[in-house]
Coordinates of C-alpha atoms in Angstrom, one line a residue:
X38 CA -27.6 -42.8 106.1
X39 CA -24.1 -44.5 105.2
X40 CA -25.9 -44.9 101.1
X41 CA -27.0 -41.1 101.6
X42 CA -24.0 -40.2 102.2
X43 CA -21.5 -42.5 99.4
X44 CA -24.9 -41.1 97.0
X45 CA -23.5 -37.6 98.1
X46 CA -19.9 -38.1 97.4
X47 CA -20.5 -39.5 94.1
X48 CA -21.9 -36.4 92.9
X49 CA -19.6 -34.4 94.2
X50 CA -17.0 -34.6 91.4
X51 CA -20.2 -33.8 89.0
X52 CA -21.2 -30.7 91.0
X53 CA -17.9 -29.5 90.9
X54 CA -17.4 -30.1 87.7
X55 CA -20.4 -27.9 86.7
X56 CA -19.4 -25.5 89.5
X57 CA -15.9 -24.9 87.5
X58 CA -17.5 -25.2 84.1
X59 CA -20.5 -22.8 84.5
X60 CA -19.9 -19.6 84.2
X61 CA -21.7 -17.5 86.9
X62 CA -20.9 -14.2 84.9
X63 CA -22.3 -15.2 81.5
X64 CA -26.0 -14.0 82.5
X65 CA -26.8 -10.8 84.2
X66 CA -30.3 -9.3 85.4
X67 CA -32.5 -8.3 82.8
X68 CA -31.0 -5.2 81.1
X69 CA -32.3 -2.0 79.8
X70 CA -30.0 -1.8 77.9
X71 CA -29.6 -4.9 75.9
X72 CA -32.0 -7.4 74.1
X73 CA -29.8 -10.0 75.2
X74 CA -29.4 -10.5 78.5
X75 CA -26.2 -11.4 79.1
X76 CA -22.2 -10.3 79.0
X77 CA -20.6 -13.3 77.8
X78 CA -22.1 -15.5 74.7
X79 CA -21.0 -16.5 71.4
X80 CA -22.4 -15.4 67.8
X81 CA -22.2 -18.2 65.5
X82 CA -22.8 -17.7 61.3
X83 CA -21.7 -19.5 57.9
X84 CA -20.6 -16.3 57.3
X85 CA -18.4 -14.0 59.9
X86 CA -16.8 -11.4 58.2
X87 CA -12.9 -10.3 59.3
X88 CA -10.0 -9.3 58.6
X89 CA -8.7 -12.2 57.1
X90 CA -11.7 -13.2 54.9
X91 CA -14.9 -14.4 55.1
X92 CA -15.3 -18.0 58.0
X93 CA -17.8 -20.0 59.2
X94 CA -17.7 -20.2 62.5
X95 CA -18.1 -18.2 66.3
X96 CA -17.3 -15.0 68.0
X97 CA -17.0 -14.8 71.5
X98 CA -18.1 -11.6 73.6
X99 CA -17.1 -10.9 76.9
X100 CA -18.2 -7.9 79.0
X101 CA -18.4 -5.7 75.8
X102 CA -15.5 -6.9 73.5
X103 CA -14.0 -9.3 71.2
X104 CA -12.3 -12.6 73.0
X105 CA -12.4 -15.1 70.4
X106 CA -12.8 -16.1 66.9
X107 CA -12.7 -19.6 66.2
X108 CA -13.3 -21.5 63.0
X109 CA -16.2 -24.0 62.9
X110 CA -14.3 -27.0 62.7
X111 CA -12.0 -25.8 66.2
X112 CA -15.0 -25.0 67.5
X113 CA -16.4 -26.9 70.5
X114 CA -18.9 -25.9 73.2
X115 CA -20.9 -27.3 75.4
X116 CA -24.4 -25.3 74.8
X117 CA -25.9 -26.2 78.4
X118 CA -23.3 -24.2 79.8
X119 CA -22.7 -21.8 76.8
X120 CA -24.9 -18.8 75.2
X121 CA -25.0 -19.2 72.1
X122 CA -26.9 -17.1 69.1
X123 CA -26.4 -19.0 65.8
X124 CA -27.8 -17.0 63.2
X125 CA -26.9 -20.0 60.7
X126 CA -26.3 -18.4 57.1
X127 CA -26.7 -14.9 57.7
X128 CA -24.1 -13.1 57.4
X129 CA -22.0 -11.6 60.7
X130 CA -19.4 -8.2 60.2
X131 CA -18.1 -5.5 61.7
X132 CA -20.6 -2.7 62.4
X133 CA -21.2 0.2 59.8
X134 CA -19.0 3.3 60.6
X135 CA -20.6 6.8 59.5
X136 CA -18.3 9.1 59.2
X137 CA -20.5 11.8 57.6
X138 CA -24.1 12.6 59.5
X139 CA -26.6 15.5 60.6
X140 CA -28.7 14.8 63.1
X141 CA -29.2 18.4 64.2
X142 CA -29.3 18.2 67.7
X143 CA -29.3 20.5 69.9
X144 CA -31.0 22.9 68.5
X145 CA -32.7 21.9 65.5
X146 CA -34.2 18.6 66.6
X147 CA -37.4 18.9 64.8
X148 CA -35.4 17.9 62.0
X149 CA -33.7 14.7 63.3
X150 CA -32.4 14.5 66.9
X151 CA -30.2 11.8 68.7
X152 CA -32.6 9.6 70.1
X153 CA -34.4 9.1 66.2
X154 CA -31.7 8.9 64.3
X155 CA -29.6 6.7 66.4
X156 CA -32.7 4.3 66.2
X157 CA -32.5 4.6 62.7
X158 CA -28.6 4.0 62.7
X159 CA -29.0 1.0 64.6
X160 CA -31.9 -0.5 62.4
X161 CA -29.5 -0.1 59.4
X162 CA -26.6 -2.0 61.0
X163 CA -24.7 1.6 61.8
X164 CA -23.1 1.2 65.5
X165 CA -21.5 4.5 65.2
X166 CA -22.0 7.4 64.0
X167 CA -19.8 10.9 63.1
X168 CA -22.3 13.7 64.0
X169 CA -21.2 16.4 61.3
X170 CA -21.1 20.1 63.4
X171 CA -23.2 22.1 61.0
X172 CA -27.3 22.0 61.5
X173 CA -27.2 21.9 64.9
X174 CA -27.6 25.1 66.8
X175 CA -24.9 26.3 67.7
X176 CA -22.9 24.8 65.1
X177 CA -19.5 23.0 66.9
X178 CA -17.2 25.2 65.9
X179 CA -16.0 25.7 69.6
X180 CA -15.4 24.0 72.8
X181 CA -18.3 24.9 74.4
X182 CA -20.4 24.0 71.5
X183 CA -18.8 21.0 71.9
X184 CA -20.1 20.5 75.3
X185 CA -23.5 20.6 74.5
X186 CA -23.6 18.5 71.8
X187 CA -22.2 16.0 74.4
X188 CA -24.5 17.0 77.1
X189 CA -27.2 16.6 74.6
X190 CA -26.3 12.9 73.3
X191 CA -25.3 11.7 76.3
X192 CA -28.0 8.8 77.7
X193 CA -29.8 9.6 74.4
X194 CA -28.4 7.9 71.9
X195 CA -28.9 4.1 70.8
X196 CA -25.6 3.6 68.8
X197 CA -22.1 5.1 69.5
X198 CA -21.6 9.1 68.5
X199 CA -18.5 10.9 67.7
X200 CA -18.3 14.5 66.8
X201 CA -16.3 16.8 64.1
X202 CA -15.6 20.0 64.9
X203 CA -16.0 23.0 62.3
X204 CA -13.3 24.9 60.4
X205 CA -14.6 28.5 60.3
X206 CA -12.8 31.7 59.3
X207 CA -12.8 32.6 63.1
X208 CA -11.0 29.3 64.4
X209 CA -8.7 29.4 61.3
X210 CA -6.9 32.3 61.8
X211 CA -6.7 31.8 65.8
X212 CA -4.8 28.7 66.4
X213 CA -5.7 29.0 70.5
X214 CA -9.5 28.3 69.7
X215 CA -8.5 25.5 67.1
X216 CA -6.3 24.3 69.8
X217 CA -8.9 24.4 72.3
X218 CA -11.4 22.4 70.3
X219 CA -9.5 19.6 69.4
X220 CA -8.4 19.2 73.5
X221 CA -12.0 19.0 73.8
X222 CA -12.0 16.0 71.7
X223 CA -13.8 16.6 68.4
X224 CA -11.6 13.6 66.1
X225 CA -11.0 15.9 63.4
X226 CA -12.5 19.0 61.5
X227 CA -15.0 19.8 58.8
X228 CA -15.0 22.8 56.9
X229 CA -16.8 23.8 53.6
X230 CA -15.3 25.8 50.4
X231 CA -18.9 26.9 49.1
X232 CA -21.4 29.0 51.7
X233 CA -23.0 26.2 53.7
X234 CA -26.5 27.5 54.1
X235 CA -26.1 28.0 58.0
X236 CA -25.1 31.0 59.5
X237 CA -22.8 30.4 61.7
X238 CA -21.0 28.0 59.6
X239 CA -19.4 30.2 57.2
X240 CA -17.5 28.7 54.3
X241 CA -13.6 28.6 54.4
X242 CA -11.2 29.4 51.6
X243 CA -8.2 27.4 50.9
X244 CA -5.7 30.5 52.4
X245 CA -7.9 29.3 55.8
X246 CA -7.4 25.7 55.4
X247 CA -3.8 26.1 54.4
X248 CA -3.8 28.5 57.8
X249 CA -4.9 25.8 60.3
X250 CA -2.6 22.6 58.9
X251 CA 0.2 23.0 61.1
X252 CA -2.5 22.8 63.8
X253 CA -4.0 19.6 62.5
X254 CA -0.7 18.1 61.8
X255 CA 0.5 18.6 65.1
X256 CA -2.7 16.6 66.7
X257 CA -2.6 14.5 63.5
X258 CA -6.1 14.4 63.2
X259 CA -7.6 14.6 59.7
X260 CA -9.8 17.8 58.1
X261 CA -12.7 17.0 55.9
X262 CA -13.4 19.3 52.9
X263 CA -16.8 19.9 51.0
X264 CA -15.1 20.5 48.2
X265 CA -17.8 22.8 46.2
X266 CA -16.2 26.3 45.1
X267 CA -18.7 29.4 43.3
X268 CA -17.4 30.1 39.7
X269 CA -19.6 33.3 39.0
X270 CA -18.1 36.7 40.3
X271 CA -21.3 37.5 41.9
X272 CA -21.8 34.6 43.9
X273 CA -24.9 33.5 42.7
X274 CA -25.6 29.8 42.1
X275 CA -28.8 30.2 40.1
X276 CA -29.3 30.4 36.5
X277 CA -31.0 33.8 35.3
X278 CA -34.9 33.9 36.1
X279 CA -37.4 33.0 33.7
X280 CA -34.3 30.6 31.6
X281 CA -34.8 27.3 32.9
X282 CA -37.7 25.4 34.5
X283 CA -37.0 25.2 38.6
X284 CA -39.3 22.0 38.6
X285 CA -36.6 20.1 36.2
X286 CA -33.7 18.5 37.9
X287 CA -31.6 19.6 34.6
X288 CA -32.4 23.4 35.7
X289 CA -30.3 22.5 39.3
X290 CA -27.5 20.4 38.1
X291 CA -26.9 23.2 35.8
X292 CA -26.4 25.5 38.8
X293 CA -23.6 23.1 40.5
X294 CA -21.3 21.6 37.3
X295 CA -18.7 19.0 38.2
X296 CA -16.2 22.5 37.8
X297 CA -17.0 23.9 40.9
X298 CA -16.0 20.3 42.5
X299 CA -12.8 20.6 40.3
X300 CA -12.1 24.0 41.1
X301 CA -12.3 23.1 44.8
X302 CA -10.0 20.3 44.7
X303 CA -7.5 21.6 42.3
X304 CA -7.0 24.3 45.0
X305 CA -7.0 21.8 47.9
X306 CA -4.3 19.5 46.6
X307 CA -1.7 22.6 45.8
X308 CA -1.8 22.3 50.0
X309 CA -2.3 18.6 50.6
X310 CA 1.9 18.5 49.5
X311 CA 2.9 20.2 52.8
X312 CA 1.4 16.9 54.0
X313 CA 3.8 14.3 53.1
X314 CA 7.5 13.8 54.8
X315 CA 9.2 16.5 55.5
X316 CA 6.6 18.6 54.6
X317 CA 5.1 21.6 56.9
X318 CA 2.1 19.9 58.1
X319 CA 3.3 16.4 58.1
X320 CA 0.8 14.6 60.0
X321 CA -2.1 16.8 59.1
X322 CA -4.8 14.3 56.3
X323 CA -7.3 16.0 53.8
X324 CA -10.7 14.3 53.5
X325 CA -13.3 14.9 50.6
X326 CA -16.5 14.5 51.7
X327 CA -19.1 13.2 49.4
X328 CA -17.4 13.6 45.9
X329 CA -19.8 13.1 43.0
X330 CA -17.6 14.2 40.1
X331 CA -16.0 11.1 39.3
X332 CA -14.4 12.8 36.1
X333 CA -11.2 15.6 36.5
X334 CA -12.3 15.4 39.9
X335 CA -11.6 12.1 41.0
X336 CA -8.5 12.2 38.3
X337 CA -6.9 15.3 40.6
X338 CA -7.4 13.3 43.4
X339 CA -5.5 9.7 42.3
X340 CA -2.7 11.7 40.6
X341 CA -2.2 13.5 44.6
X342 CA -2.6 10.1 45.9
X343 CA 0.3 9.0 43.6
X344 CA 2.8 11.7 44.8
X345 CA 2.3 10.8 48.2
X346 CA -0.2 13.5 49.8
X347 CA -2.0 12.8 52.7
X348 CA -5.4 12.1 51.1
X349 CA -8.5 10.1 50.9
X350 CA -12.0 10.5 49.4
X351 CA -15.2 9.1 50.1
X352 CA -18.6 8.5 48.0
X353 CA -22.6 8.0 48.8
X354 CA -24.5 5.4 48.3
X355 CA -27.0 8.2 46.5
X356 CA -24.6 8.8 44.3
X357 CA -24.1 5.3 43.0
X358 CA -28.3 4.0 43.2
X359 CA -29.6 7.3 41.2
X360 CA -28.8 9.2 38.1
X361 CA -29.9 12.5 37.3
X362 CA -31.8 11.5 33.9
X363 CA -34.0 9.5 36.1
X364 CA -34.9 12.0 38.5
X365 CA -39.3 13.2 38.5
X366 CA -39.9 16.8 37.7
X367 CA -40.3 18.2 40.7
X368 CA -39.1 15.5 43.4
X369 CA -37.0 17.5 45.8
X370 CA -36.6 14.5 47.6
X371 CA -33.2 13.9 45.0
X372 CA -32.3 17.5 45.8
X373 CA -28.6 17.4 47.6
X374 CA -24.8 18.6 46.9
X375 CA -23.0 18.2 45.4
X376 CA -25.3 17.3 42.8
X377 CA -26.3 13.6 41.6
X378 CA -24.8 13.5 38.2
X379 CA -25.6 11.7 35.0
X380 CA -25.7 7.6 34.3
X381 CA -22.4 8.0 32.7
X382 CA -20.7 9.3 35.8
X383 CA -22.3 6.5 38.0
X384 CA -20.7 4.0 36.4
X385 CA -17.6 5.7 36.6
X386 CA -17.8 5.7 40.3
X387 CA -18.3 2.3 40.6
X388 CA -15.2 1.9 38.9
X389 CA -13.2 3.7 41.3
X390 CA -14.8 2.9 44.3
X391 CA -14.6 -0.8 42.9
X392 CA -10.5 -0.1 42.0
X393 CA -10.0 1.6 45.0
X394 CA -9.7 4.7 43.6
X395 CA -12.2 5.8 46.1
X396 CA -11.1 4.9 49.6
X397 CA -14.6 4.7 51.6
X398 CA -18.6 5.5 51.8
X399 CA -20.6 7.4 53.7
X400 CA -24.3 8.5 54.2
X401 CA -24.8 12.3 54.5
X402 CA -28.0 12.1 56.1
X403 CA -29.1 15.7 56.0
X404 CA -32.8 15.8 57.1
X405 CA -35.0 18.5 57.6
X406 CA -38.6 19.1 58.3
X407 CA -40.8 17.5 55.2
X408 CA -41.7 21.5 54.5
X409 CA -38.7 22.6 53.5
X410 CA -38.3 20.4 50.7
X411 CA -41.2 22.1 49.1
X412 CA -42.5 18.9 48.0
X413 CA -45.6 20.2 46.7
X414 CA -44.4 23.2 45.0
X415 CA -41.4 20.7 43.2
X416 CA -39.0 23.9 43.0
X417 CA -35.2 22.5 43.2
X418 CA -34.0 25.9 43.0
X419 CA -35.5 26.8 46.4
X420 CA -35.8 23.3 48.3
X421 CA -33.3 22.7 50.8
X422 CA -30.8 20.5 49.8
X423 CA -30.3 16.6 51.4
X424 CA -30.6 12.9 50.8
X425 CA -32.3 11.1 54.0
X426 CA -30.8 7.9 53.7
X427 CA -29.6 6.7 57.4
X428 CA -31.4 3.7 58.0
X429 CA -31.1 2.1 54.5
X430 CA -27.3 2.6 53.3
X431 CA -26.4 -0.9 54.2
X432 CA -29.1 -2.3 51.6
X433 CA -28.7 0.3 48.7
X434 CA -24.7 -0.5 49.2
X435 CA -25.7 -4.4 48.7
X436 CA -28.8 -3.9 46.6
X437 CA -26.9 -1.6 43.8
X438 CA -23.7 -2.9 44.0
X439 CA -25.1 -6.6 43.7
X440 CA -24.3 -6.4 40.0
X441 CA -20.7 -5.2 40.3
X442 CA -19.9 -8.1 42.0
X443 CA -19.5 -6.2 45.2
X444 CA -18.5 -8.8 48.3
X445 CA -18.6 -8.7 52.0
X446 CA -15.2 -8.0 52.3
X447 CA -15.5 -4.9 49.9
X448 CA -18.4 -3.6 52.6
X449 CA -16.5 -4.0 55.5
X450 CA -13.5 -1.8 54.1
X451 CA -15.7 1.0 52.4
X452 CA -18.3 0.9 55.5
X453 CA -16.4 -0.1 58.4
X454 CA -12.2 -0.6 58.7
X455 CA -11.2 2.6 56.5
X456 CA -13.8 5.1 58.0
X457 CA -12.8 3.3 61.6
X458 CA -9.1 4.7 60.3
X459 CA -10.0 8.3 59.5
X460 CA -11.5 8.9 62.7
X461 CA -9.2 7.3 64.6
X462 CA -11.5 4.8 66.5
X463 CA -8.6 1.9 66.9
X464 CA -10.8 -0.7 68.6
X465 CA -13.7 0.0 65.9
X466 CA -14.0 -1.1 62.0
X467 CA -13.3 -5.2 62.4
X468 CA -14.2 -8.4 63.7
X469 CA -11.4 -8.6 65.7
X470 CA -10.1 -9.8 69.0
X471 CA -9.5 -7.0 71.4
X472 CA -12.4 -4.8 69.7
X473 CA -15.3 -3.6 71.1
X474 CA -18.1 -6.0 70.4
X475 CA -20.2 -3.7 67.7
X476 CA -21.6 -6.4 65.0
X477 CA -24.6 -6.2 62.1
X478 CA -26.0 -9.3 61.4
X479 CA -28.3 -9.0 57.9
X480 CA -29.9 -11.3 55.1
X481 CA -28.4 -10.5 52.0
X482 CA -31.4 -11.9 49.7
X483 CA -34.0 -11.2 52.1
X484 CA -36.1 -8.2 50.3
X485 CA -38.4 -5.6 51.5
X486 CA -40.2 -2.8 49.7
X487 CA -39.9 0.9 51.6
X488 CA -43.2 1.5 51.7
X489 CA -46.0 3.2 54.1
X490 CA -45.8 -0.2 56.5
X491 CA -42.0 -0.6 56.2
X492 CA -40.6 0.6 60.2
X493 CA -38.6 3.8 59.3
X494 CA -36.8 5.2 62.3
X495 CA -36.0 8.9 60.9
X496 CA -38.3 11.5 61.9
X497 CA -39.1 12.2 58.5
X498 CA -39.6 9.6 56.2
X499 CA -41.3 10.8 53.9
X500 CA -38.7 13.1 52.0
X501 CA -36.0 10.2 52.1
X502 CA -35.4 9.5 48.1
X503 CA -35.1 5.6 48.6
X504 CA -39.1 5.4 49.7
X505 CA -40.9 3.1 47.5
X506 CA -37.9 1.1 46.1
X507 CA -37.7 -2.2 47.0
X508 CA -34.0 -3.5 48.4
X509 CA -32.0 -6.3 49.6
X510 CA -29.7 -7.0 52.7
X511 CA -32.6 -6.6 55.6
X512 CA -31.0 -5.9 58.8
X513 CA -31.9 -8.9 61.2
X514 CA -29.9 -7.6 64.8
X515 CA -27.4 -4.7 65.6
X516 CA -24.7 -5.3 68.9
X517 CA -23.6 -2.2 70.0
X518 CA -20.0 -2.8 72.9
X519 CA -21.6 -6.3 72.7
X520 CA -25.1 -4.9 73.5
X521 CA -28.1 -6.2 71.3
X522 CA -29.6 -2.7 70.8
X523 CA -31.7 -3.6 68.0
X524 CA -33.3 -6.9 67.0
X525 CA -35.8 -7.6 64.1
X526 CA -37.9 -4.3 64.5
X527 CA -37.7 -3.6 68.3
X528 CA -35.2 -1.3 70.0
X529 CA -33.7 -2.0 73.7
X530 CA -35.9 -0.1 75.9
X531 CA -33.2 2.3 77.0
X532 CA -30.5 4.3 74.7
X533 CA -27.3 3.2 76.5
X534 CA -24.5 3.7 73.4
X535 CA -21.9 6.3 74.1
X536 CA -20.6 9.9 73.0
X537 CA -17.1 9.5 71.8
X538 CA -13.9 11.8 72.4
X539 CA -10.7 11.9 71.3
X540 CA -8.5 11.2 74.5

């Protein structure tokens, strides 16, 4: 007895020891919402992308969030006591930001829809997403739109989902409705200078824009601008009937020159002055959406940039991977606008998006159902406009920019820390302690050809313009608030990301 018991109190220290050492937190019951099973692990990579360069090392994730970053050679655990998912040279970064998607729901959900394209998102490394508030029906252009885009995301959605509102000639010229969507919490508005193509989403002049500033600036969130305006007096954008062959992408780039994008923004930055100091809607930030002039255009743009206006600009990955010359007769899969413009004007892109010049990228996924892209019939003039894109932007980013020398820091900023910035999301866009936990991890010479057997998550693969190219940078696991929603293929079995508001 006497042996049983000395036997006893010489373990002792050892089972306290892994008593205090062990943390009882670190694993939790099985969870629908998370491939990993547990609130408290580290990530480990040769390659962890943050603020302050590329390391090789560990991040720790605690209930959600960020706790620790450590470099390898400070870094010491003990892994029988530890979770630890070493994903050894792949690379680890912030999760993409998308500041610029449709997914048509409510309303229009046989075109995309939360649950789909948050799937998608999440199988491209995209933790959250900026829902754009044109395509779904009612458009969010009010705060009870609003509320059921909310009601209709909510438990739906596999990555994180913020909403912009709509600038509208109603809500323009009645600062009490703009007043009341922004205290819904939309994080900012979108308007369009060209008709839109939805109904209840009527286009905006600048005299509306210049109208609902003040209210902007006041709530200092920014306004995003498709900056297209009509040149002809009779508002048509097609070219005279029997002229021009509608199956030839020539025909509709000839319908949407880069003048109309000029036009647009030389109006737009004759306001964007009344946005620096002093000014009468300091505070207030213009946005261009999805510029693909990068001629006068983008020219206008750096010279407002250097007199101090409140304004950025962002590109699409479409914009930079195609050029028009190369576009079929006929494949209205490349049908989108602004227009994809020549080789020439691709490079030049690159060269301001590579110098800055351009301050971010987005997607503008704008799907639709496969029969309104008149695929059959090849007709650009009458196909509905929209590049499909969601799932793959982290790839075509890598797999086209691969020869400009592009680096992992450079997709962090266009992708993740400067859209995080627009919208406002402070504890989004980094690797970075005290931010929520939302992490891509990817192969950047793994390859894949997007073909019939390659898993695409949009509801409508088949008019997406990247099918059948072959691409780098495949997408290996996606942590959503420290959640592994996605992991080589499979989903978590329920959709457990949030809606976000601006509170």
């Amino acid at each position: 007895m006497e042996s049983g018991k000395r036997g006893f109190l010489t373990l002792l220290p050892l089972l306290l020891s892994f008593l205090f050492y062990f943390d009882f937190s670190k694993k939790l019951p099985s969870s629908d919402c998370s491939l990993l099973p547990h609130n408290h692990y580290w990530i480990a990579s040769k390659h962890i992308v943050t603020p302050n360069g590329t390391i090789s090392g560990a991040v720790e994730i605690k209930q959600g969030g960020i706790i620790s970053i450590v470099a390898e050679e400070n870094w010491h655990v003990n892994p029988w006591f530890t979770t630890v998912v070493n994903y050894g040279e792949a690379v680890v970064m912030p999760g993409f930001i998308d500041v610029h998607a449709h997914l048509d729901d409510p309303g229009r959900t046989e075109w995309e829809g939360f649950p789909s394209g948050t799937k998608a998102a999440a199988a491209g490394g995209v933790t959250t997403l900026i829902d754009m508030p044109l395509n779904s029906a009612p458009s969010t252009v009010s705060e009870e739109a609003l509320k059921l885009k909310v009601q209709a995301a909510e438990g739906r959605v596999y990555v994180d989902v913020g909403f912009w509102g709509g600038l509208v000639p109603e809500n323009a010229e009645n600062a009490t409705s703009l007043e009341r969507l922004l205290d819904a919490g939309v994080l900012g508005l979108k308007s369009f200078m060209v008709p839109s193509g939805i109904n209840d989403f009527p286009m905006t002049t600048s005299a509306h824009i210049k109208e609902a500033l003040p209210t902007l600036a006041r709530y200092k969130r920014p306004l995003l601008v498709h900056a297209e305006v009509l040149l002809d007096h009779d508002g048509k954008l097609e070219p005279e009937d029997g002229v021009d062959n509608a199956r030839s992408y020539s025909t509709y780039l000839k319908t949407r020159p880069a003048s109309m994008e000029e036009a647009a923004i030389n109006q737009l930055i004759t306001l964007t002055k009344e946005t620096r100091a002093g000014g009468s809607a300091e505070g207030a930030h213009l946005h261009i959406v999805h510029l693909s002039d990068a001629r006068t255009s983008l020219n206008l743009i750096k010279e407002a940039k250097r007199r101090g206006d409140s304004i950025t600009v962002e590109t699409c990955p479409h914009y930079l991977a195609f050029a028009a010359e190369d576009i079929p007769d006929g494949d209205t899969r490349f049908k989108c606008a602004p227009p994809i413009r020549d080789a020439a004007n691709k490079e030049k892109l690159w060269d301001a998006l590579l110098g800055g010049d351009i301050d971010m990228l987005s997607s503008d996924h704008s799907p639709a159902e496969p029969e309104m892209k008149l695929l059959d019939e090849g007709n650009f003039l009458k196909a509905w406009g929209g590049i499909s894109s969601l799932q793959f932007v982290l790839p075509a980013t890598w797999t086209y920019g691969r020869k400009y020398g592009i680096t992992f820091e450079q997709l962090a900023s266009w992708w993740s820390e400067k859209p995080a910035k627009l919208a406002g999301l402070n504890t989004k866009g980094a690797i970075a302690i005290g931010n929520q936990a939302d992490i891509v991890v990817w192969e950047p010479d793994l390859e894949f050809d997007l073909d019939n057997d390659y898993p695409v998550h949009v509801k409508h693969p088949s008019i997406s313009a990247y099918m059948g190219s072959r691409l780098a940078g495949k997408v290996l696991a996606t942590f959503v608030r420290g959640n592994l929603v996605y992991k080589e293929g499979n989903h978590a079995s329920l959709a457990c990301a949030l809606p976000i508001l601006h509170r």
